[in-house]
Amino acid sequence: DPEFRFFLSLIFIIFVASYIINMISNDSSSIGLRDLMFHTVSTVTTTGFTTSTTADWPLSISFLLLIGAFIGACSGSVGGGVKSWRVMIMLNHAYSNIMKIIHPSSVVTLKIGARSVDDNVATSVWGFFSIYVISFVVLLLAILISGLDLESAFSAVGACLNNLGPGLGVVSENYGDINSFSKGTLAFAMLLGR
């Protein structure tokens, strides 16, 4: 299945990038290979399980894992995020449009594996993605207005909108220390993410 191969490739790329960042990091607290692999799979699939605290990890690794959660799981799963098949459609649609610009008289069809994807489906996916990004930005602004720092606000909105759970900064362990307005906004983000 092309989607499953894409998803496994994504997990592998994020894991390797995290491992390289961990190796070149000047931080004295090295992350174990097993912990890094577990957290990569758990975060990218939006499962949200943790085996150790990630607050001591380099911020770049935590941020990379959070970005992976935005893509989320495969279609048909209960994982959050945009979903792998939508990302594949957007990437292939962008590629076919670039090819049409380079070669205007060529006939380029949008395919995922052996299956053709209708242009209306690609347009719908781009529409969904636009709504997703707009929702994220509005929710992020609401959380920033409530007084949370950018790192915590970005990760909290991302974690709640993708139904991930753990975030970064103030919300790395739990959401108990944030104010009621932020909690209500993030609860709405969780409903919106579903």
Tab-separated table of C-alpha atoms in Angstrom:
chain	number	residue	atom	x	y	z
A	1	ASP	CA	0.000	0.000	0.000
A	2	PRO	CA	1.557	3.338	-1.018
A	3	GLU	CA	0.124	5.133	2.006
A	4	PHE	CA	1.622	2.625	4.438
A	5	ARG	CA	5.012	2.829	2.707
A	6	PHE	CA	4.836	6.639	2.848
A	7	PHE	CA	3.930	6.523	6.542
A	8	LEU	CA	6.739	4.099	7.417
A	9	SER	CA	9.170	6.233	5.417
A	10	LEU	CA	8.010	9.306	7.321
A	11	ILE	CA	8.550	7.607	10.689
A	12	PHE	CA	11.982	6.405	9.570
A	13	ILE	CA	13.039	9.858	8.316
A	14	ILE	CA	11.884	11.566	11.515
A	15	PHE	CA	13.651	8.927	13.634
A	16	VAL	CA	16.919	9.245	11.700
A	17	ALA	CA	16.763	13.052	11.810
A	18	SER	CA	16.104	12.934	15.564
A	19	TYR	CA	18.975	10.507	16.051
A	20	ILE	CA	21.347	12.768	14.101
A	21	ILE	CA	20.220	15.815	16.083
A	22	ASN	CA	20.775	13.849	19.289
A	23	MET	CA	24.274	12.812	18.173
A	24	ILE	CA	25.419	16.335	17.229
A	25	SER	CA	23.714	17.991	20.168
A	26	ASN	CA	26.079	19.391	22.773
A	27	ASP	CA	23.618	18.426	25.478
A	28	SER	CA	25.012	16.191	28.203
A	29	SER	CA	21.788	14.191	28.514
A	30	SER	CA	21.893	11.700	25.666
A	31	ILE	CA	18.659	10.024	24.652
A	32	GLY	CA	18.608	6.247	24.452
A	33	LEU	CA	17.938	4.704	21.053
A	34	ARG	CA	14.972	2.751	22.393
A	35	ASP	CA	13.389	5.852	23.983
A	36	LEU	CA	13.901	7.845	20.807
A	37	MET	CA	12.300	5.156	18.634
A	38	PHE	CA	9.371	4.688	21.024
A	39	HIS	CA	8.678	8.412	21.264
A	40	THR	CA	8.988	8.836	17.497
A	41	VAL	CA	6.415	6.144	16.776
A	42	SER	CA	4.158	7.234	19.641
A	43	THR	CA	4.182	10.913	18.663
A	44	VAL	CA	3.927	10.557	14.883
A	45	THR	CA	1.042	8.078	15.195
A	46	THR	CA	-0.556	10.518	17.714
A	47	THR	CA	-0.788	7.759	20.324
A	48	GLY	CA	0.737	10.078	22.907
A	49	PHE	CA	2.355	7.497	25.180
A	50	THR	CA	5.646	8.404	26.838
A	51	THR	CA	8.250	6.322	28.648
A	52	SER	CA	10.316	9.199	29.982
A	53	THR	CA	10.111	12.943	30.317
A	54	THR	CA	11.003	14.779	27.128
A	55	ALA	CA	11.452	18.138	28.869
A	56	ASP	CA	15.232	17.526	29.057
A	57	TRP	CA	15.504	16.597	25.372
A	58	PRO	CA	16.799	19.133	22.840
A	59	LEU	CA	13.908	21.336	21.736
A	60	SER	CA	14.648	20.595	18.080
A	61	ILE	CA	13.898	16.871	18.572
A	62	SER	CA	10.673	17.542	20.465
A	63	PHE	CA	9.604	20.050	17.820
A	64	LEU	CA	10.416	17.620	14.987
A	65	LEU	CA	8.297	14.925	16.638
A	66	LEU	CA	5.441	17.405	17.092
A	67	ILE	CA	5.612	18.378	13.399
A	68	GLY	CA	5.415	14.662	12.554
A	69	ALA	CA	2.215	14.472	14.592
A	70	PHE	CA	0.656	17.097	12.325
A	71	ILE	CA	0.806	14.552	9.520
A	72	GLY	CA	-0.660	11.992	11.852
A	73	ALA	CA	-1.608	8.436	11.186
A	74	CYS	CA	-2.903	6.549	8.182
A	75	SER	CA	-6.459	6.796	6.880
A	76	GLY	CA	-8.996	4.670	8.712
A	77	SER	CA	-7.145	4.988	12.016
A	78	VAL	CA	-8.350	6.912	15.038
A	79	GLY	CA	-5.101	8.894	15.081
A	80	GLY	CA	-5.280	12.637	14.720
A	81	GLY	CA	-3.541	14.936	12.299
A	82	VAL	CA	-4.055	15.671	8.636
A	83	LYS	CA	-3.552	11.948	7.719
A	84	SER	CA	-0.922	10.483	5.458
A	85	TRP	CA	-3.134	10.005	2.414
A	86	ARG	CA	-4.085	13.693	2.397
A	87	VAL	CA	-0.431	14.683	2.591
A	88	MET	CA	0.343	12.292	-0.269
A	89	ILE	CA	-2.448	13.784	-2.373
A	90	MET	CA	-1.228	17.331	-1.660
A	91	LEU	CA	2.389	16.465	-2.492
A	92	ASN	CA	1.442	14.639	-5.689
A	93	HIS	CA	-0.973	17.410	-6.702
A	94	ALA	CA	1.715	20.035	-6.136
A	95	TYR	CA	4.189	17.943	-8.159
A	96	SER	CA	1.743	17.514	-11.054
A	97	ASN	CA	1.025	21.267	-11.087
A	98	ILE	CA	4.749	22.055	-11.151
A	99	MET	CA	5.178	19.613	-14.046
A	100	LYS	CA	2.321	21.357	-15.889
A	101	ILE	CA	4.092	24.690	-15.417
A	102	ILE	CA	7.398	23.303	-16.703
A	103	HIS	CA	5.792	21.333	-19.557
A	104	PRO	CA	2.517	23.154	-20.401
A	105	SER	CA	1.437	20.755	-23.148
A	106	SER	CA	2.021	17.580	-21.132
A	107	VAL	CA	-0.795	15.451	-19.762
A	108	VAL	CA	-0.087	14.745	-16.104
A	109	THR	CA	-2.456	12.598	-14.073
A	110	LEU	CA	-2.591	12.545	-10.310
A	111	LYS	CA	-1.962	9.018	-9.037
A	112	ILE	CA	-1.468	7.455	-5.647
A	113	GLY	CA	0.096	4.099	-6.370
A	114	ALA	CA	-1.861	2.626	-9.295
A	115	ARG	CA	-5.067	4.536	-8.523
A	116	SER	CA	-5.915	7.823	-10.208
A	117	VAL	CA	-7.129	10.641	-8.007
A	118	ASP	CA	-9.727	13.037	-9.374
A	119	ASP	CA	-8.868	16.751	-9.373
A	120	ASN	CA	-12.008	17.435	-7.304
A	121	VAL	CA	-10.659	15.178	-4.548
A	122	ALA	CA	-7.329	17.036	-4.569
A	123	THR	CA	-9.168	20.366	-4.404
A	124	SER	CA	-11.218	19.092	-1.447
A	125	VAL	CA	-8.044	17.980	0.327
A	126	TRP	CA	-6.481	21.403	-0.187
A	127	GLY	CA	-9.695	22.963	1.147
A	128	PHE	CA	-9.538	20.752	4.253
A	129	PHE	CA	-5.886	21.668	4.756
A	130	SER	CA	-6.697	25.384	4.458
A	131	ILE	CA	-9.412	25.098	7.100
A	132	TYR	CA	-7.017	23.113	9.295
A	133	VAL	CA	-4.286	25.784	9.052
A	134	ILE	CA	-6.735	28.656	9.634
A	135	SER	CA	-8.184	26.852	12.669
A	136	PHE	CA	-4.690	26.251	14.022
A	137	VAL	CA	-3.692	29.909	13.630
A	138	VAL	CA	-6.902	31.221	15.250
A	139	LEU	CA	-6.566	28.797	18.179
A	140	LEU	CA	-2.857	29.655	18.535
A	141	LEU	CA	-3.674	33.377	18.681
A	142	ALA	CA	-6.345	32.732	21.319
A	143	ILE	CA	-3.881	30.790	23.485
A	144	LEU	CA	-1.178	33.441	23.008
A	145	ILE	CA	-3.642	36.148	24.075
A	146	SER	CA	-4.245	34.201	27.289
A	147	GLY	CA	-0.576	34.707	28.217
A	148	LEU	CA	1.091	31.386	27.375
A	149	ASP	CA	4.539	31.527	25.770
A	150	LEU	CA	4.910	30.667	22.057
A	151	GLU	CA	6.548	27.257	22.537
A	152	SER	CA	3.896	26.059	24.995
A	153	ALA	CA	1.017	27.591	23.020
A	154	PHE	CA	2.149	26.133	19.675
A	155	SER	CA	2.629	22.673	21.120
A	156	ALA	CA	-0.581	22.764	23.164
A	157	VAL	CA	-2.710	23.720	20.162
A	158	GLY	CA	-0.900	21.181	17.976
A	159	ALA	CA	-1.277	18.437	20.563
A	160	CYS	CA	-4.963	19.149	21.170
A	161	LEU	CA	-5.932	19.692	17.529
A	162	ASN	CA	-4.156	16.460	16.571
A	163	ASN	CA	-5.443	14.658	19.692
A	164	LEU	CA	-1.884	13.860	20.702
A	165	GLY	CA	-1.745	14.760	24.379
A	166	PRO	CA	1.764	15.749	25.492
A	167	GLY	CA	3.118	19.120	24.485
A	168	LEU	CA	6.232	21.199	25.080
A	169	GLY	CA	7.170	23.838	27.618
A	170	VAL	CA	4.580	24.475	30.337
A	171	VAL	CA	2.311	21.695	28.995
A	172	SER	CA	5.027	19.034	28.667
A	173	GLU	CA	3.719	17.063	31.649
A	174	ASN	CA	0.109	18.213	32.024
A	175	TYR	CA	-2.234	21.115	31.369
A	176	GLY	CA	-3.003	21.831	35.032
A	177	ASP	CA	-1.000	25.049	35.284
A	178	ILE	CA	-2.718	26.957	32.469
A	179	ASN	CA	-5.712	29.238	32.969
A	180	SER	CA	-9.383	28.319	32.423
A	181	PHE	CA	-9.705	30.245	29.155
A	182	SER	CA	-6.797	28.282	27.683
A	183	LYS	CA	-8.240	24.997	28.929
A	184	GLY	CA	-11.606	25.795	27.330
A	185	THR	CA	-9.961	26.815	24.056
A	186	LEU	CA	-7.867	23.641	24.005
A	187	ALA	CA	-10.926	21.512	24.806
A	188	PHE	CA	-12.600	23.079	21.766
A	189	ALA	CA	-9.443	22.304	19.738
A	190	MET	CA	-9.727	18.664	20.791
A	191	LEU	CA	-13.339	18.517	19.605
A	192	LEU	CA	-12.396	20.273	16.380
A	193	GLY	CA	-9.563	17.805	15.827
A	194	ARG	CA	-11.933	14.897	16.011
